[in-house]
PDB file of C-alpha atoms in Angstrom:
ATOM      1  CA  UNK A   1      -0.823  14.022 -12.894  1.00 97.00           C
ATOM      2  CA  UNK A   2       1.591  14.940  -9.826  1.00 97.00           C
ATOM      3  CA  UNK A   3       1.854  11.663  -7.141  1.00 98.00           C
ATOM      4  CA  UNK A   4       3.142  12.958  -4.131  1.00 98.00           C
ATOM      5  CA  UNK A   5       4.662  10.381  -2.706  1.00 97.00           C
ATOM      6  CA  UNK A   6       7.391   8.478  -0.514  1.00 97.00           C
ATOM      7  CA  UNK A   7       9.084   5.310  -1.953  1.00 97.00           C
ATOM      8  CA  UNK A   8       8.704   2.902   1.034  1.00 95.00           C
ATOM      9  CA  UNK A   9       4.664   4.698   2.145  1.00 96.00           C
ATOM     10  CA  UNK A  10       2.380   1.689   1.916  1.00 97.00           C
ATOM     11  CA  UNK A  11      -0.165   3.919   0.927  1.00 97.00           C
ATOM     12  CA  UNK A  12       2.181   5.289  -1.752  1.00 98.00           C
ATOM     13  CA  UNK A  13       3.215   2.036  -3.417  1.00 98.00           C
ATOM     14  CA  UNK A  14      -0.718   1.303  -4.011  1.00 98.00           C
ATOM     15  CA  UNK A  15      -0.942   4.246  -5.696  1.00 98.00           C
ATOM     16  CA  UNK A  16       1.760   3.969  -8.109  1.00 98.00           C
ATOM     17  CA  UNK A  17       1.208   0.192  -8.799  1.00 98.00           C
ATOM     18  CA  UNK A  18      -2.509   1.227  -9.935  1.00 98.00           C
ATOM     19  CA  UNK A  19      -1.174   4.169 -12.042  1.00 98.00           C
ATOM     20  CA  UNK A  20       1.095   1.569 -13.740  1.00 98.00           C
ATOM     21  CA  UNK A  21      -1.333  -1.291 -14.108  1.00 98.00           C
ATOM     22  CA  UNK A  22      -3.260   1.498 -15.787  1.00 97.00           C
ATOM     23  CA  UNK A  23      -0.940   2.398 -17.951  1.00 97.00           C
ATOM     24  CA  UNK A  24      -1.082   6.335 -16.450  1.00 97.00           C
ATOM     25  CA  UNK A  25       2.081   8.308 -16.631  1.00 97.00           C
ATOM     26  CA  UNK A  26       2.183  11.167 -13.483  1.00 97.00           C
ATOM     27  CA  UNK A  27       5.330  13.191 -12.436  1.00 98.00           C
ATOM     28  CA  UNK A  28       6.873  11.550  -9.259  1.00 97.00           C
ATOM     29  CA  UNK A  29       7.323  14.115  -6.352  1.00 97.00           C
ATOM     30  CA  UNK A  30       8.947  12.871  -3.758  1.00 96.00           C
ATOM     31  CA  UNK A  31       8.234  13.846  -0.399  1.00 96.00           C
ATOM     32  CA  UNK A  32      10.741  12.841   2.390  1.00 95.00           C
ATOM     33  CA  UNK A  33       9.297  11.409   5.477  1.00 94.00           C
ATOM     34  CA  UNK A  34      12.895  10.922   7.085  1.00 92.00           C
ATOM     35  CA  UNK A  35      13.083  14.658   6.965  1.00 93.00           C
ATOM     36  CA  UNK A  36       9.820  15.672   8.012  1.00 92.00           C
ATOM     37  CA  UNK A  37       9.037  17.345   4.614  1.00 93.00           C
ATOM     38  CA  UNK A  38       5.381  16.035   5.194  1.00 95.00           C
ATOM     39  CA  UNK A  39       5.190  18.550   8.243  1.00 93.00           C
ATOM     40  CA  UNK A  40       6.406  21.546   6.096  1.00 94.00           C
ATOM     41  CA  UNK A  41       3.871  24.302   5.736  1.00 95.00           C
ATOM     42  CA  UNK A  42       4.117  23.827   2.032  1.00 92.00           C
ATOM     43  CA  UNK A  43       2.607  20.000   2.067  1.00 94.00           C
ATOM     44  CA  UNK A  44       0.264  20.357   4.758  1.00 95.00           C
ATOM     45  CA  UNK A  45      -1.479  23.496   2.418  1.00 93.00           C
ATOM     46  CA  UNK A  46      -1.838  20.604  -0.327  1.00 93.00           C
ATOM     47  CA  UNK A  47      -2.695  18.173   2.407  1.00 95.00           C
ATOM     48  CA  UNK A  48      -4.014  18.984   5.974  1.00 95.00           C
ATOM     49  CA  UNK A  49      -3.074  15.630   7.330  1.00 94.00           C
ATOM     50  CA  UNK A  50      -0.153  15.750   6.320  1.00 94.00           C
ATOM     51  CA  UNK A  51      -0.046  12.444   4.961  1.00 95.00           C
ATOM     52  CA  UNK A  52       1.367  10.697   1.641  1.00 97.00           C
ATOM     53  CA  UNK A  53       0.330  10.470  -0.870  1.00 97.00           C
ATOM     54  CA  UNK A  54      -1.662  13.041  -2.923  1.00 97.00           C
ATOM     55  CA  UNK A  55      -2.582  13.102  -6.222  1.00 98.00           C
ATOM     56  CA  UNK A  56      -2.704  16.324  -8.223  1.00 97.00           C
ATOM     57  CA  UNK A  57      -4.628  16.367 -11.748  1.00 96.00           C
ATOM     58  CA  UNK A  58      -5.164  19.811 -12.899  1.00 94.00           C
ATOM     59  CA  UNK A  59      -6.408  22.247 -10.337  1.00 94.00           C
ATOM     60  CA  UNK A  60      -7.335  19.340  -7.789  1.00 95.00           C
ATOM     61  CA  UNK A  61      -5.567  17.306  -5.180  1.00 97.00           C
ATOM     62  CA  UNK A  62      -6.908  14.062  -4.063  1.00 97.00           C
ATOM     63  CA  UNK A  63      -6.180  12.287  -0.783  1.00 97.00           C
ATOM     64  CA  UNK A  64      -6.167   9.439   1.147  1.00 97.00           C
ATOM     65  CA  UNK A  65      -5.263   6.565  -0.686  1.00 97.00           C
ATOM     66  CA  UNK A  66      -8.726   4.206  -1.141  1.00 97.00           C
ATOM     67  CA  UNK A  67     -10.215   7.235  -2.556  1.00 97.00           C
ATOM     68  CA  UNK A  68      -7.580   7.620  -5.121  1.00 98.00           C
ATOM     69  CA  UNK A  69      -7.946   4.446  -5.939  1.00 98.00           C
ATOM     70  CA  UNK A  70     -11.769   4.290  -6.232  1.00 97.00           C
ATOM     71  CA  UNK A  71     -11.300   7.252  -8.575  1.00 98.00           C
ATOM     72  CA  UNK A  72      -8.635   6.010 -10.563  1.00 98.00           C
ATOM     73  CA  UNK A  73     -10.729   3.131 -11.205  1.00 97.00           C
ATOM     74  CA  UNK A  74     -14.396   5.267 -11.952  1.00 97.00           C
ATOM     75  CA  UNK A  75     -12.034   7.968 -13.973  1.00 97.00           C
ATOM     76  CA  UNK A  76      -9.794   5.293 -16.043  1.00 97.00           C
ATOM     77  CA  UNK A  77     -11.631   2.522 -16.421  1.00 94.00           C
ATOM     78  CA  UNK A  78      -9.320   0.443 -18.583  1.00 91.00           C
ATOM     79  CA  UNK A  79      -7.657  -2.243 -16.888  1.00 93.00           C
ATOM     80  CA  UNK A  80     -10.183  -2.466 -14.338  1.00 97.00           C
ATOM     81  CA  UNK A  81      -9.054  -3.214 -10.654  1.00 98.00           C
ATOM     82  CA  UNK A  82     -12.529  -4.424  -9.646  1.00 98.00           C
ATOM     83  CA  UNK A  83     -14.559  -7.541 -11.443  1.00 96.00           C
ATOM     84  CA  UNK A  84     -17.714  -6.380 -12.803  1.00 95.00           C
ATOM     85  CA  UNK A  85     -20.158  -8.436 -10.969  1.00 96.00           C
ATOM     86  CA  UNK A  86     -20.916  -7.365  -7.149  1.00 97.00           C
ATOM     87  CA  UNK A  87     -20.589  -9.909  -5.487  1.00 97.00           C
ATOM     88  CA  UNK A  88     -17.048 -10.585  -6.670  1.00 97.00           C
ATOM     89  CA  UNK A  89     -16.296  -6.646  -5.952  1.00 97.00           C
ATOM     90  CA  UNK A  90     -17.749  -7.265  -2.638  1.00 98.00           C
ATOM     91  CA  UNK A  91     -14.803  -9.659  -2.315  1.00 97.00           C
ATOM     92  CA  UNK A  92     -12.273  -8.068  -4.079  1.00 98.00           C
ATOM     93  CA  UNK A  93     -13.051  -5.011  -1.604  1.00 98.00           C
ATOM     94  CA  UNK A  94     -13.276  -7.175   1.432  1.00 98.00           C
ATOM     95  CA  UNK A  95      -9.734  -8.790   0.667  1.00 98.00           C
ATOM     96  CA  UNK A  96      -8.201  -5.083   0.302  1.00 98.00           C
ATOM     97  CA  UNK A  97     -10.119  -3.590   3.579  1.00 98.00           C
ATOM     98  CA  UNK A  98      -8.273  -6.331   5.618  1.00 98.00           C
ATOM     99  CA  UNK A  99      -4.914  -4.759   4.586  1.00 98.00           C
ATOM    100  CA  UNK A 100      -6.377  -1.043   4.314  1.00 97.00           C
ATOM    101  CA  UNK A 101      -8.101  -1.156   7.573  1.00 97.00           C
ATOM    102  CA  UNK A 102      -6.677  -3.762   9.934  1.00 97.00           C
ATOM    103  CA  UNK A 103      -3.079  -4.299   9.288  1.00 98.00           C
ATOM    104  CA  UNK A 104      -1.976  -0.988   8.124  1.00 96.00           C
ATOM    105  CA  UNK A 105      -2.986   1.453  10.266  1.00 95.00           C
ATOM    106  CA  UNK A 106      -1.780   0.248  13.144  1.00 96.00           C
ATOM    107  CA  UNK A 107       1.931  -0.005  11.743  1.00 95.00           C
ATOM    108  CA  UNK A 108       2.174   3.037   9.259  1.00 93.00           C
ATOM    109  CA  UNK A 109       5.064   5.466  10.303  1.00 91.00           C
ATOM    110  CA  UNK A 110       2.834   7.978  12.431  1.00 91.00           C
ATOM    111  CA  UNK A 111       2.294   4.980  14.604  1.00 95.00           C
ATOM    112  CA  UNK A 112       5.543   3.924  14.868  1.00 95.00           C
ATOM    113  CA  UNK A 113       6.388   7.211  15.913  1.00 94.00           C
ATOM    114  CA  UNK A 114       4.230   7.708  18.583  1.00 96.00           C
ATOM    115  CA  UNK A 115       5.426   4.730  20.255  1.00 97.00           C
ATOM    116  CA  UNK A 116       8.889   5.449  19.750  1.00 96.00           C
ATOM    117  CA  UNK A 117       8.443   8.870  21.117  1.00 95.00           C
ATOM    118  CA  UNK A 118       5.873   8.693  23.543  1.00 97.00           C
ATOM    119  CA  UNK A 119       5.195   5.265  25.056  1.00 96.00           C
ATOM    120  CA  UNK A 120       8.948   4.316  25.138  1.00 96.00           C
ATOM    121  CA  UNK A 121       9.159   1.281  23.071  1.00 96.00           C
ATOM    122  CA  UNK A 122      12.367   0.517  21.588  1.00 96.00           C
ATOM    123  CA  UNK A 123      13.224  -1.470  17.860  1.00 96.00           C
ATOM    124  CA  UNK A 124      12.394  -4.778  19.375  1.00 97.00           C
ATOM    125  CA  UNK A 125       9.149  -3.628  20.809  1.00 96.00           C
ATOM    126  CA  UNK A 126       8.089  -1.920  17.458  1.00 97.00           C
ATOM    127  CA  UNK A 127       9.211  -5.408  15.129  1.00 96.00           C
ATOM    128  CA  UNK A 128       7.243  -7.298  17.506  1.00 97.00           C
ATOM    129  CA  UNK A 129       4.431  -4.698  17.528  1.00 97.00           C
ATOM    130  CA  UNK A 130       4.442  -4.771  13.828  1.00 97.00           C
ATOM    131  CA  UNK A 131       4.626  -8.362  13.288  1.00 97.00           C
ATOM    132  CA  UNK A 132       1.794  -8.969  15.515  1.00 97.00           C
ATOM    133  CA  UNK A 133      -1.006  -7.449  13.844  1.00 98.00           C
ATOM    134  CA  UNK A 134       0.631  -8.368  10.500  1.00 98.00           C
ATOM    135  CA  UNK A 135       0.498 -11.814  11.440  1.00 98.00           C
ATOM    136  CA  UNK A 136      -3.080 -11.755  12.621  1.00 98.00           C
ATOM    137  CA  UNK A 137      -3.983 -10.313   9.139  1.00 98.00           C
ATOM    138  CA  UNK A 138      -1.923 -12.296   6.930  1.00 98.00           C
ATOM    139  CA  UNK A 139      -3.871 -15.259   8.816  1.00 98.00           C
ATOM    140  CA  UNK A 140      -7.158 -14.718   7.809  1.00 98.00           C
ATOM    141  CA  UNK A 141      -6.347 -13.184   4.552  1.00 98.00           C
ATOM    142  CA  UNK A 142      -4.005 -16.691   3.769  1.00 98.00           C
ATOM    143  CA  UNK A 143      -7.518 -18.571   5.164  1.00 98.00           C
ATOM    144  CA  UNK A 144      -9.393 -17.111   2.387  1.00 98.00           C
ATOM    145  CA  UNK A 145      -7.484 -17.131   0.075  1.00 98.00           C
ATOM    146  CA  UNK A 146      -7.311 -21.252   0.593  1.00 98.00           C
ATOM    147  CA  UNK A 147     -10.601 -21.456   0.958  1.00 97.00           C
ATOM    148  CA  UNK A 148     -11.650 -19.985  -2.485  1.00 96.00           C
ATOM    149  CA  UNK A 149     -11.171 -22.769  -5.264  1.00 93.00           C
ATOM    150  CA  UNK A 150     -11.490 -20.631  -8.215  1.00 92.00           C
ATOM    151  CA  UNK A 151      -8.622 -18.434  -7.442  1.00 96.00           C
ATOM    152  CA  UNK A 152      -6.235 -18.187 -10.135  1.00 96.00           C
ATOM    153  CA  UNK A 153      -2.253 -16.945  -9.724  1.00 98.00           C
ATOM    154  CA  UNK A 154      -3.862 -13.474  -7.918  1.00 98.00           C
ATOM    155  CA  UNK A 155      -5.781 -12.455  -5.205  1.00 98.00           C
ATOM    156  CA  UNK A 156      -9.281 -12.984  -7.024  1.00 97.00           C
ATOM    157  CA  UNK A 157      -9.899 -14.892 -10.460  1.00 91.00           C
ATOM    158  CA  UNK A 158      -7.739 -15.117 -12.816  1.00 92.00           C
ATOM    159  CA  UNK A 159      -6.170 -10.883 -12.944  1.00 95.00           C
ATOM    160  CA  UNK A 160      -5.165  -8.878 -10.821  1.00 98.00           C
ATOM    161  CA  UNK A 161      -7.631  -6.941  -8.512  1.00 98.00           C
ATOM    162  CA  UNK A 162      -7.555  -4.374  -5.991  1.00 98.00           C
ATOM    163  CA  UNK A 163      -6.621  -6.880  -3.807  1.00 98.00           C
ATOM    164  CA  UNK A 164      -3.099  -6.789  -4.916  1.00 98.00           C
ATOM    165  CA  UNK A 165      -2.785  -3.758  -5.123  1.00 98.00           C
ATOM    166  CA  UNK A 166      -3.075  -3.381  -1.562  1.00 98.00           C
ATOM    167  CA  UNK A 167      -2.030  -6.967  -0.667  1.00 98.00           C
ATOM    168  CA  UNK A 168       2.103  -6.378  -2.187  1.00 98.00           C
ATOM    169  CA  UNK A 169       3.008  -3.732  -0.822  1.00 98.00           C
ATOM    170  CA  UNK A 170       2.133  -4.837   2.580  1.00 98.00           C
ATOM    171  CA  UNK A 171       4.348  -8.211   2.067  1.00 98.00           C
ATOM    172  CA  UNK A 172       7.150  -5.414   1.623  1.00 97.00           C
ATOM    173  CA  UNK A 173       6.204  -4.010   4.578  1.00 97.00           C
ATOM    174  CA  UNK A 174       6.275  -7.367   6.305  1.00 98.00           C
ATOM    175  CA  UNK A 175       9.403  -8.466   5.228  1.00 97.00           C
ATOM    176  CA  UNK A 176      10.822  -4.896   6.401  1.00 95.00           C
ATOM    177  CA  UNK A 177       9.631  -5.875   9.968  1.00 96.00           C
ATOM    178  CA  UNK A 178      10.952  -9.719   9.404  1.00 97.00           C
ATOM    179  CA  UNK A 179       7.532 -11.611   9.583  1.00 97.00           C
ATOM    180  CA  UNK A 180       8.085 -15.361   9.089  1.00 98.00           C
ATOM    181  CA  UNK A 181       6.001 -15.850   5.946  1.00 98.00           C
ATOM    182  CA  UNK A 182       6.111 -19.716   5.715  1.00 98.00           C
ATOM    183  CA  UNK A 183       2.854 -19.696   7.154  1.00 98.00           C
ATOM    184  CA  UNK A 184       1.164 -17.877   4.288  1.00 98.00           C
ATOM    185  CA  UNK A 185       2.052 -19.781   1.209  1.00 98.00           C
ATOM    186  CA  UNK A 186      -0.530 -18.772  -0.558  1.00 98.00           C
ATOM    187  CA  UNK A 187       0.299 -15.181  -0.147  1.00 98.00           C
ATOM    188  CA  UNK A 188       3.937 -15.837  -1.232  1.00 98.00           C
ATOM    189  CA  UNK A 189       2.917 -17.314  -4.105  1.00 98.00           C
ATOM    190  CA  UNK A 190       0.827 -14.005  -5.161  1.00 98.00           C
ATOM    191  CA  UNK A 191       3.639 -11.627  -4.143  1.00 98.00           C
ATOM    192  CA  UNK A 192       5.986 -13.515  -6.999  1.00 98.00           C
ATOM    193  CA  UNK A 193       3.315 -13.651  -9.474  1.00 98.00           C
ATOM    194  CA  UNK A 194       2.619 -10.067  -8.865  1.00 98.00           C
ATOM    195  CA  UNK A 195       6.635  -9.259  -8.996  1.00 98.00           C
ATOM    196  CA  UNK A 196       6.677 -11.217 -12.653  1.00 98.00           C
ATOM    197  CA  UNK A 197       4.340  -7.755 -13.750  1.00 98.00           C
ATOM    198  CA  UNK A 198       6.253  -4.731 -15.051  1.00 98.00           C
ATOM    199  CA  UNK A 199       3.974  -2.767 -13.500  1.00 98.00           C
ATOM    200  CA  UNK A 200       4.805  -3.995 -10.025  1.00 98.00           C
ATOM    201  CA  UNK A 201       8.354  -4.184 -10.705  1.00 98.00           C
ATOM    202  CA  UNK A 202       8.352  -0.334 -12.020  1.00 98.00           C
ATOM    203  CA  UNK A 203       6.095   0.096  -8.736  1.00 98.00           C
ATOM    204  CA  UNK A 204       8.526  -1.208  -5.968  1.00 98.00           C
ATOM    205  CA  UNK A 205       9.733   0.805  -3.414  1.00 97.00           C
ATOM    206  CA  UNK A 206      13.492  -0.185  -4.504  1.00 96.00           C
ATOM    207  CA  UNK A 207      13.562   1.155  -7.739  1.00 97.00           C
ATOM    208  CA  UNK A 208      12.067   4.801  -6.792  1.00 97.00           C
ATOM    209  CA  UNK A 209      14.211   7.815  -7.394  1.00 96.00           C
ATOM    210  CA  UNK A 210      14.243   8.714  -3.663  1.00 96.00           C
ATOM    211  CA  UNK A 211      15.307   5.455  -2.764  1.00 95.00           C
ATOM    212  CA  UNK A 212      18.728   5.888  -3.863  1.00 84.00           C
ATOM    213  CA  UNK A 213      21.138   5.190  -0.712  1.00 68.00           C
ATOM    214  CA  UNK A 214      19.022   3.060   1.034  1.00 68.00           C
ATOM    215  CA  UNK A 215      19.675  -0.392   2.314  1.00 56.00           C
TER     216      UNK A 215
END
């Protein structure tokens, strides 16, 4: 497998933290979002969104990110990522879709951008964009995480879920735009469990290849 991917891409870091938890080795190829390489002819005929990432396996590319993941998890089934009873998938899933479809979209770089470029905002604007509907997220998703009394170190249970795997690297993302955390303790206390796992640790933006030079 090929993950095209950028080290600090939200969407990218789920991907490779489920590959690892897996126990899936895949050739990184890193695709440069600083430099526009995502808008290259070359991507966009692997990807028409032009989006990261994209898995390759053989003579097919998968995109978009929750797809990946759902077929990661129907295609490798060891070291499942979802519990096998529905209703606790039903939760595992719901925990996940309030990072995948409420707090990330509205602050993933094409976002950004636009605002930046087209509705005039400056750094402070974006932070405070950012840590608005970060904040409104991390709320409920600290809310039920409290309110569940059978929760172990993780998102769900007592292993780690789906829910993770979207829930850390958006606690990157939010410490990248400076959200106060100390309201979400039991979120914290899931991101260091999580970062006590070689697989997240091999997984973290910081340690990429393409991350070299970075702050």
């Amino acid at each position: 497998m090929q993950l095209y991917n950028f080290f600090r891409s939200g969407t990218s870091h789920r991907l490779r933290i489920a590959l690892e938890l897996k126990g899936l080795s895949y050739d990184y190829v890193a695709v440069d979002l600083r430099r526009e390489e995502h808008l290259g002819a070359a991507y966009r005929a692997r990807h028409p969104q032009a989006m990261v990432p994209a898995l390759v396996e053989g003579e097919q590319t998968l995109i978009q990110s929750p797809a990946i993941l759902e077929w990661l998890e129907e295609r490798y089934p060891m070291q499942p990522l979802l519990p096998a009873d529905a209703d606790a998938r039903a939760r595992v899933r719901a925990l996940a879709a309030i990072v995948g479809c409420d707090i990330h979209p509205v602050n993933n770089r094409r976002i950004l951008q636009y605002l930046r470029q087209h509705m005039g905002c400056d750094e402070a604007h974006i932070q405070r964009w950012c840590q608005q509907w970060i904040g409104d997220g991390f709320a409920a998703l600290e809310t039920l995480l409290a309110q569940d009394g059978q929760r172990g170190p993780f998102c769900f249970g007592g292993q780690v879920s789906l829910a993770d795997v979207y829930l850390i690297p958006q606690v990157d993302s939010a410490r990248r735009f400076q959200v106060d955390l100390g309201p979400y303790p039991h979120i914290v206390a899931i991101d260091q469990a999580c970062s006590r796992l070689p697989a997240f640790q091999r997984a973290a933006p910081a340690v990429q290849v393409d991350a070299a030079g970075t702050a």
